[in-house]
Amino acid sequence: MSQRPLRFYESICLPSNINFMLSLECSALVPEHIKTAFRMIKKRHPYFRMKIKRNNNGSAEFIEMISKEELETVFLERFEVTSEKEFENWEARLIAIGSKPHDSSQSTFYLELCSFNKTRHQLFACVNHSGIDGPGVFQAIRDFSFYLDSVLSENNLAVESKQFLDIHESYVHNFNLDELRKEPIIENFMSPVEAMDKENTSNPFISSKFYQFDEHVTKSLIEMCKKNNTTIQAALSTAVMVALMNSKRNVEDKTKFVNSCPCNMRSYLKDVCADDMICGSAALTWQQEVYKEDNLWNIVRDNTEKIKNCVNLNDGLKWWVKLVNSIKSQGYSIMSSSMGVISIDKPKNFEFKDLRFMGSAYEMVPNVAGIMTHAFTFLDRFTFNFSYTYPALNNQWAEIFSENINQVLLHFLNDESEKMNLKNLLETLRRH
């Protein structure tokens, strides 16, 4: 049986959840098929058979389930809807499951299954963030697809368990801690979003706005990024940066930003595989000075080069080392995450229709303003969501901010965007 304390970074992620909605069509699917597939995930990945409890000192610990009853238990709520309109209300359901006070002392994940006309299904999942990250959740979805397909084919699979890794116990690195303490911290840069409602603290939760491009638009976005020698992450970072600039009342001709995005650290860690369940993301931060007269694609290219430089310097590991040694890290104006293309083998017994993703808070939502943008491509469709703390930020403000991100991304599709500067682009966006 595995039992160990949560390491510092895992404890930081403990108050957060990662949530997804997987839409599929299958005439033979029943809730027990879902449960069986997730029992196999529990056998394969130790994190899914963990409980998180407080010890006598109040510290959180991972405790592996040992009884047959616990190992067989999959918390799944099932309900059916009777209309297309109800079924298409998945956004509210995804936000709701992420806002529920799930008991991590019983399980690290909870499921809901919504069905319509016995053939169309939406599987919602809420997974505690402490021992898993976005890439890990997508790996769990791949495994779920494989296992569910096998269950529907009535194939008996032998599932071998992976190890429960402890990557945050210590880091192998060559950084000098004294030198890290001396690294300058940028203080004067564009501030993050600020709370609109500081008085209303009742019933806070993380809400989200969801967007998806069709196959044609997605292909065009990828082609324009390739044409300009940039990445989707850099384009997304630029779009969120422009939306933040637009949300400020007064923006000077020259603006200093500190931008940020997560970095998947699996390839930097010894004895860690791409399909391991770990809390394996670190933050990359970089400074940039932006002028209103700057060409838009030049800003994206600058972001591309600076992200590449952060990766080459192993800044993700440096961020972890600073964190665990209580060394102050650089703050940032915004953070956004492009998680790449999510590839899943086509199942034989059901059909994927959609996949959505969002982060949320577990137990407590901060009253301060906070935003996060996640993006990925699945079924050849670029998908992103904009999450925000409510009521610190209201729905109308979030609608304008997220729609401006969407408009900047769509603007990248036009050949004219290669000639447009930031000032002209800002003039086309909705104001708050």
Coordinates of C-alpha atoms in Angstrom, one line a residue:
M1 CA 0.0 0.0 0.0
S2 CA 1.3 3.5 -0.9
Q3 CA 1.0 6.2 1.7
R4 CA 3.0 9.4 1.7
P5 CA 2.5 13.1 2.4
L6 CA 1.6 15.5 -0.3
R7 CA 4.8 17.4 -1.4
F8 CA 4.8 21.2 -1.4
Y9 CA 3.7 21.7 -5.0
E10 CA 1.1 19.0 -4.7
S11 CA -0.3 20.8 -1.7
I12 CA -0.5 24.0 -3.7
C13 CA -2.6 22.2 -6.3
L14 CA -4.8 20.4 -3.8
P15 CA -7.5 23.2 -3.7
S16 CA -8.0 22.8 -7.5
N17 CA -9.8 20.4 -9.7
I18 CA -9.4 19.5 -13.4
N19 CA -12.8 18.8 -15.1
F20 CA -13.8 17.5 -18.5
M21 CA -16.8 16.6 -20.5
L22 CA -16.6 13.8 -23.0
S23 CA -19.5 13.5 -25.5
L24 CA -20.0 10.2 -27.3
E25 CA -22.6 8.2 -29.1
C26 CA -23.3 4.6 -28.4
S27 CA -26.6 2.6 -28.4
A28 CA -25.3 -0.1 -26.1
L29 CA -23.8 2.0 -23.3
V30 CA -25.0 1.7 -19.7
P31 CA -23.5 3.2 -16.5
E32 CA -21.9 -0.1 -15.5
H33 CA -19.7 0.1 -18.6
I34 CA -18.4 3.4 -17.5
K35 CA -17.7 2.1 -14.0
T36 CA -15.9 -1.0 -15.3
A37 CA -13.7 1.2 -17.5
F38 CA -12.8 3.4 -14.6
R39 CA -12.1 0.4 -12.4
M40 CA -9.5 -0.5 -15.0
I41 CA -8.1 3.0 -14.8
K42 CA -7.8 2.6 -11.0
K43 CA -5.9 -0.6 -11.6
R44 CA -3.6 1.0 -14.1
H45 CA -3.0 4.4 -12.4
P46 CA -2.4 4.5 -8.7
Y47 CA -3.5 8.1 -8.3
F48 CA -7.0 7.1 -9.2
R49 CA -7.1 4.7 -6.3
M50 CA -5.8 7.3 -3.8
K51 CA -7.7 9.0 -1.0
I52 CA -6.4 12.3 0.4
K53 CA -6.7 12.7 4.2
R54 CA -5.4 14.9 6.9
N55 CA -3.1 13.4 9.5
N56 CA -2.9 14.3 13.2
N57 CA -0.7 17.3 12.3
G58 CA -3.2 18.6 9.8
S59 CA -1.0 17.7 6.8
A60 CA -2.5 16.1 3.7
E61 CA -1.5 12.6 2.8
F62 CA -2.1 10.2 -0.1
I63 CA -3.5 6.9 1.1
E64 CA -4.0 4.1 -1.3
M65 CA -7.3 2.1 -1.1
I66 CA -6.8 -1.5 0.0
S67 CA -10.3 -3.0 0.5
K68 CA -12.0 -4.6 -2.4
E69 CA -15.1 -2.4 -1.7
E70 CA -13.0 0.8 -2.1
L71 CA -11.2 -0.5 -5.2
E72 CA -14.5 -1.4 -6.8
T73 CA -16.3 1.8 -5.9
V74 CA -16.6 4.4 -8.7
F75 CA -18.7 7.4 -7.7
L76 CA -21.0 8.0 -10.7
E77 CA -24.2 9.9 -10.8
R78 CA -26.4 9.1 -13.7
F79 CA -29.4 11.1 -15.1
E80 CA -31.3 11.3 -18.3
V81 CA -32.7 14.4 -20.0
T82 CA -35.8 14.4 -22.3
S83 CA -35.0 17.2 -24.7
E84 CA -32.3 18.3 -27.1
K85 CA -32.2 21.7 -25.3
E86 CA -31.5 20.1 -22.0
F87 CA -28.8 17.9 -23.4
E88 CA -27.0 20.8 -25.1
N89 CA -26.8 22.6 -21.7
W90 CA -23.5 20.8 -21.0
E91 CA -21.7 24.1 -20.1
A92 CA -23.8 24.6 -17.0
R93 CA -23.3 21.0 -16.0
L94 CA -19.5 21.1 -16.5
I95 CA -19.3 24.3 -14.4
A96 CA -21.5 22.7 -11.8
I97 CA -19.6 19.5 -11.3
G98 CA -16.4 21.5 -10.9
S99 CA -18.1 23.6 -8.2
K100 CA -19.4 20.7 -6.1
P101 CA -17.7 20.1 -2.7
H102 CA -16.4 16.6 -3.6
D103 CA -14.9 14.5 -0.8
S104 CA -11.3 13.7 -1.7
S105 CA -11.0 11.6 1.5
Q106 CA -13.2 9.1 -0.4
S107 CA -11.9 9.4 -4.0
T108 CA -9.7 11.7 -6.1
F109 CA -12.3 11.7 -8.9
Y110 CA -16.1 11.9 -9.3
L111 CA -18.2 11.2 -12.4
E112 CA -21.6 12.2 -13.8
L113 CA -23.3 10.6 -16.9
C114 CA -26.0 12.5 -18.8
S115 CA -27.9 10.6 -21.4
F116 CA -30.4 11.5 -24.1
N117 CA -32.4 9.1 -26.3
K118 CA -30.3 6.2 -24.9
T119 CA -27.7 6.7 -27.6
R120 CA -26.2 10.1 -26.8
H121 CA -24.1 10.5 -23.7
Q122 CA -22.0 13.2 -21.9
L123 CA -19.5 11.9 -19.3
F124 CA -18.5 14.6 -16.8
A125 CA -15.5 14.1 -14.6
C126 CA -14.0 16.1 -11.7
V127 CA -10.4 15.1 -10.8
N128 CA -8.4 16.6 -7.9
H129 CA -5.4 18.4 -9.3
S130 CA -2.9 17.5 -6.5
G131 CA -1.5 14.4 -8.2
I132 CA -2.4 15.0 -11.9
D133 CA -2.1 17.7 -14.5
G134 CA -3.7 18.4 -17.9
P135 CA -1.5 16.0 -19.9
G136 CA -2.3 13.3 -17.2
V137 CA -6.0 13.9 -17.6
F138 CA -5.8 13.5 -21.3
Q139 CA -3.9 10.3 -20.9
A140 CA -6.7 9.1 -18.6
I141 CA -9.2 9.9 -21.3
R142 CA -7.1 7.8 -23.8
D143 CA -7.1 4.9 -21.4
F144 CA -10.8 5.2 -20.7
S145 CA -11.5 5.1 -24.4
F146 CA -9.4 1.9 -24.8
Y147 CA -10.9 0.3 -21.8
L148 CA -14.5 1.2 -22.6
D149 CA -14.1 -0.1 -26.2
S150 CA -12.8 -3.4 -24.7
V151 CA -15.7 -3.6 -22.2
L152 CA -18.2 -3.1 -25.0
S153 CA -16.5 -5.8 -27.0
E154 CA -16.6 -8.1 -23.9
N155 CA -12.9 -8.5 -24.0
N156 CA -11.1 -9.4 -20.8
L157 CA -8.0 -7.3 -20.4
A158 CA -5.2 -7.9 -18.0
V159 CA -4.3 -4.4 -16.5
E160 CA -0.8 -3.9 -15.1
S161 CA -0.4 -1.2 -12.5
K162 CA 2.1 1.6 -12.9
Q163 CA 4.1 3.0 -10.0
F164 CA 2.9 5.8 -7.8
L165 CA 5.7 8.3 -8.5
D166 CA 7.1 10.9 -6.0
I167 CA 8.7 13.4 -8.3
H168 CA 8.5 16.3 -6.0
E169 CA 10.3 14.8 -3.1
S170 CA 13.6 16.2 -4.4
Y171 CA 14.8 17.6 -7.7
V172 CA 18.1 16.8 -9.4
H173 CA 19.4 20.1 -10.7
N174 CA 22.5 22.2 -11.1
F175 CA 21.0 25.5 -10.0
N176 CA 22.9 27.5 -7.3
L177 CA 20.3 28.5 -4.7
D178 CA 22.2 31.7 -3.7
E179 CA 22.3 32.8 -7.3
L180 CA 18.6 32.1 -7.7
R181 CA 17.9 34.3 -4.7
K182 CA 19.8 37.1 -6.3
E183 CA 17.8 37.0 -9.6
P184 CA 16.0 40.3 -10.2
I185 CA 12.3 40.4 -9.9
I186 CA 10.4 42.6 -12.3
E187 CA 8.0 44.8 -10.3
N188 CA 6.6 47.3 -12.8
F189 CA 4.5 45.5 -15.4
M190 CA 0.9 45.5 -16.5
S191 CA -1.1 44.3 -13.6
P192 CA -3.4 41.2 -13.8
V193 CA -7.1 41.6 -13.9
E194 CA -8.6 43.2 -10.8
A195 CA -11.7 42.3 -8.8
M196 CA -14.8 44.2 -9.8
D197 CA -16.8 43.2 -6.8
K198 CA -14.7 43.1 -3.6
E199 CA -17.7 43.2 -1.2
N200 CA -19.8 40.3 -2.5
T201 CA -18.2 37.1 -1.2
S202 CA -21.2 34.8 -1.1
N203 CA -21.3 31.6 -3.1
P204 CA -18.1 32.1 -5.1
F205 CA -17.2 29.6 -7.8
I206 CA -15.1 29.3 -11.0
S207 CA -17.1 29.9 -14.1
S208 CA -16.1 29.6 -17.7
K209 CA -16.8 30.6 -21.3
F210 CA -16.3 28.0 -24.0
Y211 CA -15.3 28.3 -27.6
Q212 CA -14.6 25.9 -30.5
F213 CA -13.4 26.4 -34.1
D214 CA -14.6 24.1 -36.8
E215 CA -12.1 22.0 -38.8
H216 CA -11.6 24.6 -41.6
V217 CA -10.9 27.4 -39.2
T218 CA -8.6 25.2 -37.1
K219 CA -6.6 24.2 -40.2
S220 CA -6.3 27.9 -41.2
L221 CA -5.1 28.9 -37.8
I222 CA -2.4 26.2 -37.8
E223 CA -1.3 27.0 -41.3
M224 CA -1.0 30.7 -40.5
C225 CA 1.1 30.0 -37.4
K226 CA 3.4 27.7 -39.5
K227 CA 3.6 30.3 -42.2
N228 CA 4.8 32.9 -39.6
N229 CA 7.1 30.5 -37.8
T230 CA 5.2 30.6 -34.6
T231 CA 3.3 28.3 -32.3
I232 CA -0.3 28.0 -31.2
Q233 CA 0.8 28.7 -27.7
A234 CA 2.5 31.9 -28.7
A235 CA -0.7 33.0 -30.6
L236 CA -2.9 32.2 -27.6
S237 CA -0.5 34.0 -25.3
T238 CA -0.7 37.0 -27.6
A239 CA -4.5 36.9 -27.9
V240 CA -5.0 36.9 -24.1
M241 CA -2.4 39.6 -23.7
V242 CA -4.2 41.8 -26.2
A243 CA -7.5 41.1 -24.4
L244 CA -5.9 42.2 -21.1
M245 CA -4.6 45.4 -22.7
N246 CA -8.1 46.1 -24.0
S247 CA -9.6 45.7 -20.5
K248 CA -7.5 48.4 -19.0
R249 CA -8.8 52.0 -19.1
N250 CA -5.5 53.6 -20.1
V251 CA -2.9 51.8 -22.1
E252 CA 0.3 53.7 -22.9
D253 CA 2.0 53.5 -26.3
K254 CA 4.6 51.3 -24.6
T255 CA 3.6 48.5 -22.3
K256 CA 5.6 46.1 -20.2
F257 CA 4.2 42.6 -19.8
V258 CA 5.2 39.5 -18.0
N259 CA 3.6 36.6 -19.8
S260 CA 3.3 33.0 -18.6
C261 CA 2.4 29.5 -19.7
P262 CA 2.7 26.0 -18.2
C263 CA 5.4 23.6 -19.3
N264 CA 5.0 19.8 -19.2
M265 CA 8.1 18.6 -17.3
R266 CA 7.8 14.9 -18.0
S267 CA 10.7 14.9 -20.6
Y268 CA 13.0 16.5 -18.0
L269 CA 12.4 14.0 -15.3
K270 CA 14.3 10.7 -14.9
D271 CA 12.3 7.5 -15.0
V272 CA 9.1 9.4 -15.9
C273 CA 7.1 8.3 -19.0
A274 CA 4.7 10.4 -21.1
D275 CA 1.7 8.4 -19.8
D276 CA 2.5 8.7 -16.1
M277 CA 0.0 10.4 -13.8
I278 CA 1.9 13.2 -12.0
C279 CA 1.4 16.8 -11.1
G280 CA 4.0 17.6 -13.7
S281 CA 3.5 21.1 -14.9
A282 CA 5.7 24.1 -14.1
A283 CA 5.3 27.8 -15.0
L284 CA 7.4 29.6 -17.6
T285 CA 7.5 33.4 -17.4
W286 CA 9.0 35.9 -19.8
Q287 CA 9.1 39.7 -20.1
Q288 CA 8.2 41.6 -23.2
E289 CA 7.8 45.3 -24.1
V290 CA 5.0 45.9 -26.5
Y291 CA 4.4 49.0 -28.5
K292 CA 1.0 50.0 -30.1
E293 CA 2.7 50.4 -33.4
D294 CA 4.1 46.8 -33.3
N295 CA 3.1 44.4 -36.0
L296 CA 0.8 41.8 -34.5
W297 CA 2.7 38.7 -35.9
N298 CA 6.0 40.2 -34.7
I299 CA 4.5 40.0 -31.2
V300 CA 3.6 36.4 -31.7
R301 CA 7.1 35.6 -33.1
D302 CA 8.6 37.3 -30.0
N303 CA 6.5 35.1 -27.8
T304 CA 7.5 32.0 -29.7
E305 CA 11.2 32.8 -29.3
K306 CA 10.9 33.7 -25.6
I307 CA 9.0 30.5 -24.8
K308 CA 11.6 28.5 -26.7
N309 CA 14.3 30.2 -24.7
C310 CA 12.6 29.5 -21.4
V311 CA 12.4 25.8 -22.3
N312 CA 16.1 25.6 -23.4
L313 CA 17.1 27.2 -20.1
N314 CA 15.0 24.7 -18.2
D315 CA 13.1 27.5 -16.5
G316 CA 10.3 25.1 -15.5
L317 CA 12.7 23.2 -13.2
K318 CA 14.1 26.4 -11.9
W319 CA 10.5 27.5 -11.0
W320 CA 10.0 24.3 -9.1
V321 CA 13.3 24.7 -7.3
K322 CA 12.4 28.2 -6.3
L323 CA 9.0 27.2 -5.1
V324 CA 10.2 24.3 -2.8
N325 CA 13.1 26.5 -1.4
S326 CA 10.8 29.5 -0.7
I327 CA 12.6 31.7 -3.2
K328 CA 10.4 34.4 -4.7
S329 CA 9.3 33.8 -8.3
Q330 CA 8.4 36.3 -10.9
G331 CA 4.8 37.4 -10.9
Y332 CA 3.0 37.7 -14.3
S333 CA 0.3 39.6 -16.0
I334 CA -1.5 36.6 -17.6
M335 CA -1.2 32.8 -18.0
S336 CA -2.6 30.7 -20.8
S337 CA -2.1 27.1 -21.7
S338 CA -2.2 25.4 -25.1
M339 CA -2.0 21.7 -24.6
G340 CA -1.5 20.7 -28.2
V341 CA -3.3 18.1 -30.3
I342 CA -5.1 15.4 -28.3
S343 CA -4.8 12.1 -30.2
I344 CA -7.0 9.1 -29.3
D345 CA -7.3 6.0 -31.4
K346 CA -10.7 5.7 -33.0
P347 CA -12.8 3.2 -31.0
K348 CA -14.9 0.5 -32.7
N349 CA -17.9 0.5 -30.5
F350 CA -18.7 4.1 -29.9
E351 CA -18.0 7.5 -31.5
F352 CA -16.5 10.6 -29.9
K353 CA -18.4 13.8 -30.6
D354 CA -16.8 16.4 -28.4
L355 CA -14.3 17.1 -25.6
R356 CA -14.3 20.1 -23.2
F357 CA -12.0 21.0 -20.4
M358 CA -11.8 23.5 -17.5
G359 CA -10.1 24.0 -14.2
S360 CA -12.0 24.8 -11.0
A361 CA -11.5 25.3 -7.3
Y362 CA -11.9 22.6 -4.7
E363 CA -13.5 23.6 -1.3
M364 CA -12.6 27.3 -1.6
V365 CA -12.6 29.9 -4.3
P366 CA -10.5 33.1 -3.8
N367 CA -12.4 36.3 -3.6
V368 CA -9.7 38.0 -5.6
A369 CA -9.9 38.1 -9.4
G370 CA -8.4 35.3 -11.3
I371 CA -8.5 34.1 -14.9
M372 CA -7.1 31.2 -16.9
T373 CA -7.3 30.1 -20.6
H374 CA -6.9 26.5 -21.6
A375 CA -6.8 25.3 -25.3
F376 CA -6.3 22.1 -27.2
T377 CA -7.2 20.5 -30.5
F378 CA -9.4 17.4 -30.6
L379 CA -11.2 15.9 -33.6
D380 CA -9.5 18.6 -35.7
R381 CA -11.2 21.3 -33.8
F382 CA -9.4 24.0 -31.8
T383 CA -11.1 24.3 -28.5
F384 CA -10.5 26.8 -25.7
N385 CA -12.2 28.0 -22.5
F386 CA -11.8 31.1 -20.4
S387 CA -12.2 30.6 -16.7
Y388 CA -12.7 33.3 -14.2
T389 CA -13.6 33.8 -10.5
Y390 CA -17.1 34.8 -9.8
P391 CA -18.4 37.1 -8.3
A392 CA -15.0 38.9 -8.2
L393 CA -15.4 39.1 -12.0
N394 CA -18.9 39.3 -13.4
N395 CA -20.4 37.4 -16.3
Q396 CA -20.7 40.4 -18.6
W397 CA -17.0 41.4 -18.1
A398 CA -16.0 37.8 -18.8
E399 CA -18.1 37.6 -21.9
I400 CA -16.4 40.6 -23.4
F401 CA -12.9 39.5 -22.4
S402 CA -13.3 36.0 -23.7
E403 CA -14.9 37.2 -26.9
N404 CA -12.0 39.5 -27.5
I405 CA -9.6 36.5 -27.2
N406 CA -11.7 34.7 -29.7
Q407 CA -11.7 37.7 -32.1
V408 CA -7.9 38.1 -31.9
L409 CA -7.4 34.4 -32.7
L410 CA -9.8 34.6 -35.6
H411 CA -8.0 37.7 -36.8
F412 CA -4.9 35.6 -37.2
L413 CA -6.6 33.8 -40.0
N414 CA -6.6 36.8 -42.3
D415 CA -3.6 37.5 -44.6
E416 CA -4.2 41.2 -43.7
S417 CA -3.2 40.4 -40.1
E418 CA 0.4 40.2 -41.3
K419 CA 0.2 44.0 -42.0
M420 CA -1.9 45.1 -39.0
N421 CA -0.4 46.7 -35.9
L422 CA -1.6 46.4 -32.4
K423 CA -3.2 49.8 -32.2
N424 CA -5.5 49.1 -35.2
L425 CA -6.4 45.7 -33.7
L426 CA -7.3 47.2 -30.4
E427 CA -9.7 49.6 -32.1
T428 CA -11.8 46.6 -33.4
L429 CA -12.3 45.0 -30.0
R430 CA -15.3 45.5 -27.6
R431 CA -14.6 47.7 -24.7
H432 CA -15.5 46.9 -21.1

